[in-house]
PDB file of C-alpha atoms in Angstrom:
ATOM      1  CA  MET F 824       0.000   0.000   0.000  1.00  0.00           C
ATOM      2  CA  ARG F 825       1.208   3.503  -0.775  1.00  0.00           C
ATOM      3  CA  ILE F 826       0.161   6.527   1.253  1.00  0.00           C
ATOM      4  CA  GLY F 827       1.069   9.843  -0.327  1.00  0.00           C
ATOM      5  CA  THR F 828       2.359  10.984  -3.691  1.00  0.00           C
ATOM      6  CA  GLU F 829       5.132   9.803  -5.990  1.00  0.00           C
ATOM      7  CA  THR F 830       7.693  12.085  -4.299  1.00  0.00           C
ATOM      8  CA  GLU F 831       6.427  12.008  -0.686  1.00  0.00           C
ATOM      9  CA  HIS F 832       5.051   8.724   0.582  1.00  0.00           C
ATOM     10  CA  THR F 833       5.136   5.755   2.898  1.00  0.00           C
ATOM     11  CA  ASP F 834       4.834   2.255   1.429  1.00  0.00           C
ATOM     12  CA  LEU F 835       3.913  -0.832   3.456  1.00  0.00           C
ATOM     13  CA  VAL F 836       4.215  -4.371   2.078  1.00  0.00           C
ATOM     14  CA  VAL F 837       3.149  -7.366   4.178  1.00  0.00           C
ATOM     15  CA  LEU F 838       5.903  -9.997   4.206  1.00  0.00           C
ATOM     16  CA  GLU F 839       4.700 -12.324   6.944  1.00  0.00           C
ATOM     17  CA  ARG F 840       1.699 -12.868   9.225  1.00  0.00           C
ATOM     18  CA  VAL F 841       1.946 -14.910  12.430  1.00  0.00           C
ATOM     19  CA  PRO F 842      -0.456 -17.855  11.983  1.00  0.00           C
ATOM     20  CA  VAL F 843      -3.541 -18.554  14.078  1.00  0.00           C
ATOM     21  CA  GLY F 844      -3.008 -20.681  17.167  1.00  0.00           C
ATOM     22  CA  VAL F 845       0.497 -19.549  18.068  1.00  0.00           C
ATOM     23  CA  PRO F 846       1.717 -16.727  20.316  1.00  0.00           C
ATOM     24  CA  ASN F 847       1.441 -13.267  18.730  1.00  0.00           C
ATOM     25  CA  GLU F 848      -1.140 -14.571  16.267  1.00  0.00           C
ATOM     26  CA  GLY F 849      -2.034 -12.019  13.597  1.00  0.00           C
ATOM     27  CA  ASP F 850       1.056  -9.849  14.056  1.00  0.00           C
ATOM     28  CA  LEU F 851       2.571  -8.664  10.783  1.00  0.00           C
ATOM     29  CA  ARG F 852       6.112  -8.300   9.518  1.00  0.00           C
ATOM     30  CA  VAL F 853       6.149  -5.548   6.933  1.00  0.00           C
ATOM     31  CA  GLN F 854       8.591  -3.816   4.671  1.00  0.00           C
ATOM     32  CA  VAL F 855       8.350  -0.077   5.195  1.00  0.00           C
ATOM     33  CA  SER F 856       9.691   2.399   2.659  1.00  0.00           C
ATOM     34  CA  VAL F 857       9.680   6.128   3.319  1.00  0.00           C
ATOM     35  CA  THR F 858      10.371   8.714   0.617  1.00  0.00           C
ATOM     36  CA  LEU F 859      10.458  12.407   1.484  1.00  0.00           C
ATOM     37  CA  GLY F 860      11.755  14.160  -1.606  1.00  0.00           C
ATOM     38  CA  ALA F 861      15.416  13.206  -2.027  1.00  0.00           C
ATOM     39  CA  PHE F 862      15.558  11.403   1.334  1.00  0.00           C
ATOM     40  CA  CYS F 863      14.448   7.794   1.547  1.00  0.00           C
ATOM     41  CA  GLY F 864      14.847   4.602   3.527  1.00  0.00           C
ATOM     42  CA  THR F 865      13.561   1.032   3.545  1.00  0.00           C
ATOM     43  CA  TYR F 866      13.490  -1.601   6.256  1.00  0.00           C
ATOM     44  CA  ASP F 867      12.047  -5.071   5.738  1.00  0.00           C
ATOM     45  CA  TYR F 868      11.878  -6.295   9.314  1.00  0.00           C
ATOM     46  CA  VAL F 869       9.267  -4.059  10.976  1.00  0.00           C
ATOM     47  CA  TRP F 870       6.752  -5.900  13.188  1.00  0.00           C
ATOM     48  CA  LEU F 871       3.252  -4.520  13.779  1.00  0.00           C
ATOM     49  CA  GLU F 872       1.080  -5.919  16.549  1.00  0.00           C
ATOM     50  CA  GLN F 873      -2.406  -7.027  15.455  1.00  0.00           C
ATOM     51  CA  ALA F 874      -4.094  -5.263  18.404  1.00  0.00           C
ATOM     52  CA  ALA F 875      -2.230  -2.000  17.722  1.00  0.00           C
ATOM     53  CA  LEU F 876      -3.171  -2.210  14.050  1.00  0.00           C
ATOM     54  CA  ALA F 877      -6.856  -2.745  14.928  1.00  0.00           C
ATOM     55  CA  GLU F 878      -6.778   0.237  17.301  1.00  0.00           C
ATOM     56  CA  PHE F 879      -5.135   2.350  14.589  1.00  0.00           C
ATOM     57  CA  VAL F 880      -7.961   1.450  12.184  1.00  0.00           C
ATOM     58  CA  GLU F 881     -10.551   2.481  14.810  1.00  0.00           C
ATOM     59  CA  ARG F 882      -8.831   5.830  15.278  1.00  0.00           C
ATOM     60  CA  LEU F 883      -8.522   6.291  11.505  1.00  0.00           C
ATOM     61  CA  THR F 884     -12.246   5.638  11.130  1.00  0.00           C
ATOM     62  CA  SER F 885     -12.980   8.249  13.793  1.00  0.00           C
ATOM     63  CA  LEU F 886     -10.572  10.685  12.113  1.00  0.00           C
ATOM     64  CA  GLU F 887     -12.315  10.163   8.785  1.00  0.00           C
ATOM     65  CA  ARG F 888     -15.732  10.852  10.349  1.00  0.00           C
ATOM     66  CA  SER F 889     -14.828  13.855  12.490  1.00  0.00           C
ATOM     67  CA  ARG F 890     -12.067  15.354  10.304  1.00  0.00           C
ATOM     68  CA  SER F 891     -10.187  16.196  13.505  1.00  0.00           C
ATOM     69  CA  GLY F 892      -7.740  14.423  15.779  1.00  0.00           C
ATOM     70  CA  GLU F 893      -5.041  11.902  14.992  1.00  0.00           C
ATOM     71  CA  ALA F 894      -4.283   8.217  14.582  1.00  0.00           C
ATOM     72  CA  LEU F 895      -0.886   6.767  15.500  1.00  0.00           C
ATOM     73  CA  LEU F 896       0.619   3.406  14.546  1.00  0.00           C
ATOM     74  CA  GLN F 897       3.909   2.265  16.079  1.00  0.00           C
ATOM     75  CA  SER F 898       6.033  -0.824  15.583  1.00  0.00           C
ATOM     76  CA  LEU F 899       6.569  -3.422  18.287  1.00  0.00           C
ATOM     77  CA  SER F 900      10.214  -2.368  18.618  1.00  0.00           C
ATOM     78  CA  PRO F 901      10.445   1.087  20.156  1.00  0.00           C
ATOM     79  CA  ASP F 902      11.459   3.910  17.813  1.00  0.00           C
ATOM     80  CA  GLU F 903      11.712   1.591  14.801  1.00  0.00           C
ATOM     81  CA  PHE F 904       8.634   2.857  12.941  1.00  0.00           C
ATOM     82  CA  SER F 905       5.854   5.304  13.652  1.00  0.00           C
ATOM     83  CA  PHE F 906       3.158   6.622  11.363  1.00  0.00           C
ATOM     84  CA  LYS F 907       0.723   9.333  12.404  1.00  0.00           C
ATOM     85  CA  LEU F 908      -2.155  10.815  10.434  1.00  0.00           C
ATOM     86  CA  ARG F 909      -3.553  14.004  11.916  1.00  0.00           C
ATOM     87  CA  SER F 910      -5.782  16.885  10.993  1.00  0.00           C
ATOM     88  CA  ARG F 911      -3.846  20.023  10.107  1.00  0.00           C
ATOM     89  CA  ASP F 912      -6.651  22.531  10.465  1.00  0.00           C
ATOM     90  CA  ASN F 913     -10.416  22.918  10.857  1.00  0.00           C
ATOM     91  CA  SER F 914     -10.926  22.749   7.084  1.00  0.00           C
ATOM     92  CA  GLY F 915     -10.307  18.995   6.879  1.00  0.00           C
ATOM     93  CA  HIS F 916      -6.706  19.025   5.654  1.00  0.00           C
ATOM     94  CA  PHE F 917      -4.432  16.199   6.820  1.00  0.00           C
ATOM     95  CA  VAL F 918      -0.745  15.507   7.251  1.00  0.00           C
ATOM     96  CA  ALA F 919       1.197  12.297   7.686  1.00  0.00           C
ATOM     97  CA  GLU F 920       4.167  12.181  10.038  1.00  0.00           C
ATOM     98  CA  VAL F 921       6.507   9.229   9.660  1.00  0.00           C
ATOM     99  CA  SER F 922       9.697   7.942  11.224  1.00  0.00           C
ATOM    100  CA  LEU F 923      11.699   4.865  10.215  1.00  0.00           C
ATOM    101  CA  GLN F 924      14.857   3.808  12.030  1.00  0.00           C
ATOM    102  CA  ARG F 925      17.168   0.828  12.103  1.00  0.00           C
ATOM    103  CA  TYR F 926      20.672   0.126  13.322  1.00  0.00           C
ATOM    104  CA  GLN F 927      23.679  -0.955  11.323  1.00  0.00           C
ATOM    105  CA  TYR F 928      27.103  -2.096  12.372  1.00  0.00           C
ATOM    106  CA  SER F 929      30.141  -0.301  11.026  1.00  0.00           C
ATOM    107  CA  GLY F 930      33.203  -1.784  12.612  1.00  0.00           C
ATOM    108  CA  PRO F 931      32.586  -1.995  16.354  1.00  0.00           C
ATOM    109  CA  ILE F 932      29.922   0.731  16.331  1.00  0.00           C
ATOM    110  CA  TYR F 933      26.170   0.202  16.168  1.00  0.00           C
ATOM    111  CA  TRP F 934      24.887   3.267  14.263  1.00  0.00           C
ATOM    112  CA  PRO F 935      21.269   4.413  14.202  1.00  0.00           C
ATOM    113  CA  THR F 936      20.146   5.304  10.682  1.00  0.00           C
ATOM    114  CA  ASN F 937      16.795   6.962  10.109  1.00  0.00           C
ATOM    115  CA  VAL F 938      14.523   9.023   7.951  1.00  0.00           C
ATOM    116  CA  SER F 939      11.673  11.066   9.388  1.00  0.00           C
ATOM    117  CA  GLY F 940       9.430  13.906   8.370  1.00  0.00           C
ATOM    118  CA  GLY F 941       5.973  14.517   7.041  1.00  0.00           C
ATOM    119  CA  PHE F 942       3.821  15.309   4.051  1.00  0.00           C
ATOM    120  CA  GLU F 943       0.384  16.653   3.151  1.00  0.00           C
ATOM    121  CA  LEU F 944      -2.475  14.331   2.263  1.00  0.00           C
ATOM    122  CA  GLU F 945      -5.515  15.090   0.174  1.00  0.00           C
ATOM    123  CA  PRO F 946      -8.678  14.728   2.295  1.00  0.00           C
ATOM    124  CA  THR F 947     -10.186  12.582  -0.458  1.00  0.00           C
ATOM    125  CA  GLU F 948      -7.454   9.962   0.160  1.00  0.00           C
ATOM    126  CA  LEU F 949      -8.556   9.220   3.718  1.00  0.00           C
ATOM    127  CA  PRO F 950     -11.335   6.690   2.871  1.00  0.00           C
ATOM    128  CA  LYS F 951      -8.875   4.704   0.731  1.00  0.00           C
ATOM    129  CA  ILE F 952      -6.271   4.735   3.509  1.00  0.00           C
ATOM    130  CA  VAL F 953      -8.842   3.508   6.048  1.00  0.00           C
ATOM    131  CA  SER F 954      -9.915   0.747   3.667  1.00  0.00           C
ATOM    132  CA  GLN F 955      -6.333  -0.408   3.036  1.00  0.00           C
ATOM    133  CA  PHE F 956      -5.495  -0.621   6.733  1.00  0.00           C
ATOM    134  CA  ARG F 957      -8.818  -2.318   7.497  1.00  0.00           C
ATOM    135  CA  ALA F 958      -7.933  -4.970   4.897  1.00  0.00           C
ATOM    136  CA  LEU F 959      -4.672  -5.657   6.781  1.00  0.00           C
ATOM    137  CA  VAL F 960      -6.599  -6.221  10.013  1.00  0.00           C
ATOM    138  CA  ASP F 961      -9.321  -8.368   8.434  1.00  0.00           C
ATOM    139  CA  ALA F 962      -7.015 -10.613   6.373  1.00  0.00           C
TER     140      ALA F 962
END
């Protein structure tokens, strides 16, 4: 799924779902790609908790109805991935705020690498975004 435009967006691709009947059932491993103009990053080992995803969809649905407030989705690992949709003003305009971080070894040092920022969203995109995230929960 892509949220945003060609030059400013967040992409999520489901790579794995924990099967029914085992601990953490329904949790998703996703590949997240963030592009903010010339800055971009991708990480293919982001885990999203099923319950957190369902709560995010509820908040998105409320945001779509009221055109005010925010909805926040965060990865299971702290500071690895966060995605927030929020109203920008009373006229129904929205922004997405995103942060993607991972660590990489370079010699003996464990370096944090990240990309974060935000972008505007067309209000007409919100129903599609809600539908896409709902499909992740219901699958």
